mmCIF file of C-alpha atoms in Angstrom:
data_model
loop_
_atom_site.group_PDB
_atom_site.id
_atom_site.type_symbol
_atom_site.label_atom_id
_atom_site.label_comp_id
_atom_site.label_asym_id
_atom_site.label_seq_id
_atom_site.Cartn_x
_atom_site.Cartn_y
_atom_site.Cartn_z
ATOM 1 C CA MET V 1 5.646 -63.093 -5.669
ATOM 2 C CA LYS V 2 3.873 -63.610 -9.272
ATOM 3 C CA LEU V 3 1.296 -66.820 -8.424
ATOM 4 C CA TRP V 4 -0.090 -68.213 -11.107
ATOM 5 C CA ILE V 5 -3.698 -70.196 -10.152
ATOM 6 C CA ASP V 6 -4.602 -72.647 -12.521
ATOM 7 C CA ASP V 7 -5.166 -76.221 -12.540
ATOM 8 C CA VAL V 8 -3.967 -77.067 -16.705
ATOM 9 C CA ARG V 9 -2.240 -74.503 -17.837
ATOM 10 C CA PRO V 10 1.472 -74.277 -16.561
ATOM 11 C CA ALA V 11 2.290 -71.067 -15.396
ATOM 12 C CA PRO V 12 4.452 -68.646 -17.531
ATOM 13 C CA ASP V 13 8.384 -67.907 -17.119
ATOM 14 C CA GLY V 14 8.440 -66.157 -13.571
ATOM 15 C CA PHE V 15 5.387 -67.401 -11.608
ATOM 16 C CA VAL V 16 5.240 -69.641 -8.765
ATOM 17 C CA TRP V 17 2.147 -72.382 -10.360
ATOM 18 C CA CYS V 18 -0.337 -73.419 -7.801
ATOM 19 C CA LYS V 19 -3.023 -75.873 -8.603
ATOM 20 C CA SER V 20 -5.583 -75.204 -5.530
ATOM 21 C CA VAL V 21 -6.481 -73.004 -3.432
ATOM 22 C CA ASN V 22 -4.918 -74.181 -0.631
ATOM 23 C CA GLU V 23 -1.786 -74.325 -2.174
ATOM 24 C CA ALA V 24 -2.288 -70.732 -3.422
ATOM 25 C CA LYS V 25 -3.058 -69.570 0.284
ATOM 26 C CA MET V 26 0.116 -70.831 1.399
ATOM 27 C CA LYS V 27 2.055 -68.728 -1.043
ATOM 28 C CA VAL V 28 0.257 -65.677 -0.428
ATOM 29 C CA VAL V 29 0.799 -65.710 3.250
ATOM 30 C CA GLU V 30 4.925 -66.744 2.229
ATOM 31 C CA SER V 31 4.598 -63.803 0.552
ATOM 32 C CA ILE V 32 3.354 -61.293 2.507
ATOM 33 C CA HIS V 33 4.510 -62.202 5.749
ATOM 34 C CA LEU V 34 7.865 -63.888 4.943
ATOM 35 C CA TYR V 35 8.845 -61.627 1.904
ATOM 36 C CA PHE V 36 6.483 -58.531 2.851
ATOM 37 C CA SER V 37 5.669 -58.211 -0.573
ATOM 38 C CA LYS V 38 1.837 -57.653 -2.349
ATOM 39 C CA PRO V 39 1.703 -60.836 -4.490
ATOM 40 C CA LEU V 40 0.344 -60.455 -8.135
ATOM 41 C CA ILE V 41 -2.105 -63.297 -8.309
ATOM 42 C CA ASP V 42 -2.968 -64.454 -12.160
ATOM 43 C CA ILE V 43 -6.002 -66.632 -11.649
ATOM 44 C CA ASP V 44 -8.275 -69.035 -13.503
ATOM 45 C CA HIS V 45 -12.038 -69.423 -12.167
ATOM 46 C CA ASP V 46 -12.534 -73.223 -12.684
ATOM 47 C CA ALA V 47 -9.993 -75.453 -10.457
ATOM 48 C CA GLY V 48 -11.161 -79.100 -12.006
ATOM 49 C CA ASP V 49 -9.886 -82.113 -10.435
ATOM 50 C CA TYR V 50 -7.999 -79.546 -7.881
ATOM 51 C CA ALA V 51 -11.295 -78.115 -6.176
ATOM 52 C CA PHE V 52 -11.250 -81.059 -3.820
ATOM 53 C CA ASP V 53 -8.092 -78.840 -2.132
ATOM 54 C CA GLY V 54 -10.004 -75.604 -1.474
ATOM 55 C CA GLY V 55 -12.773 -75.519 -3.785
ATOM 56 C CA ASP V 56 -12.802 -73.201 -7.187
ATOM 57 C CA TYR V 57 -10.381 -70.511 -7.737
ATOM 58 C CA ILE V 58 -12.851 -67.840 -6.671
ATOM 59 C CA LYS V 59 -13.100 -69.086 -2.825
ATOM 60 C CA LEU V 60 -9.064 -67.654 -2.655
ATOM 61 C CA LEU V 61 -10.663 -64.067 -3.759
ATOM 62 C CA ASP V 62 -13.197 -65.055 -0.564
ATOM 63 C CA TRP V 63 -10.425 -65.749 1.238
ATOM 64 C CA LEU V 64 -8.028 -63.100 0.631
ATOM 65 C CA GLU V 65 -11.052 -60.381 1.274
ATOM 66 C CA GLU V 66 -11.958 -62.251 4.675
ATOM 67 C CA MET V 67 -8.318 -62.048 5.561
ATOM 68 C CA GLY V 68 -8.146 -58.170 4.164
ATOM 69 C CA TYR V 69 -4.654 -58.430 2.123
ATOM 70 C CA ASP V 70 -4.510 -56.092 -0.715
ATOM 71 C CA VAL V 71 -3.392 -58.033 -3.549
ATOM 72 C CA THR V 72 -3.215 -57.377 -7.454
ATOM 73 C CA ILE V 73 -5.613 -59.444 -9.596
ATOM 74 C CA ARG V 74 -4.933 -60.754 -13.463
ATOM 75 C CA ILE V 75 -8.095 -62.842 -14.429
ATOM 76 C CA HIS V 76 -7.222 -65.478 -17.086
ATOM 77 C CA SER V 77 -10.467 -67.794 -17.069
ATOM 78 C CA MET V 78 -12.751 -68.319 -20.336
ATOM 79 C CA ASN V 79 -15.893 -68.662 -17.853
ATOM 80 C CA PRO V 80 -17.342 -65.576 -18.571
ATOM 81 C CA VAL V 81 -19.586 -65.947 -15.229
ATOM 82 C CA GLY V 82 -16.931 -67.082 -12.924
ATOM 83 C CA VAL V 83 -15.047 -63.830 -13.960
ATOM 84 C CA ALA V 84 -17.937 -61.817 -13.810
ATOM 85 C CA ASN V 85 -18.377 -62.712 -9.963
ATOM 86 C CA MET V 86 -14.729 -62.133 -9.299
ATOM 87 C CA ARG V 87 -14.732 -58.991 -10.926
ATOM 88 C CA ARG V 88 -17.015 -58.032 -8.345
ATOM 89 C CA ILE V 89 -15.142 -59.343 -5.361
ATOM 90 C CA ILE V 90 -11.958 -57.125 -7.054
ATOM 91 C CA GLU V 91 -14.304 -53.581 -7.109
ATOM 92 C CA ARG V 92 -15.514 -54.466 -3.973
ATOM 93 C CA ASN V 93 -12.269 -54.779 -2.049
ATOM 94 C CA GLY V 94 -10.492 -51.658 -4.182
ATOM 95 C CA TRP V 95 -7.823 -54.131 -5.602
ATOM 96 C CA LYS V 96 -6.022 -53.585 -8.755
ATOM 97 C CA GLU V 97 -7.166 -55.271 -11.530
ATOM 98 C CA ILE V 98 -4.171 -55.953 -14.424
ATOM 99 C CA LYS V 99 -6.311 -56.451 -17.952
#
C-alpha cells in the first residue's frame, strides 16, 4: 500500500490520501495486518488544520517507532527543521528512505 500523508496536496495516482495522523495509522495497520505488506509512506511534516486528529505528521513516525513497524519513507515536506527531525527518526530505526 502506498500512503500519501498531506493536508493540502492531493495524492498522486496509486496512493491512498491520508490527511490526519490517526487516519494514516489505520491505513498502516490495514496494510501490515490485513494485506501483509510493508507500506510506502510519502509524508509531509505539518498537518495544518488536521493537527487536531493526531498532531503533526512526525507523530506518525513516533508511533511507527513505538509499534516496531518496518516501513519505507519518502519525505515531501518543505519544512527544513521538520525534515531533519523526521530523518533522525528514520535513521535511528534503519528504515529505508527514498529521496
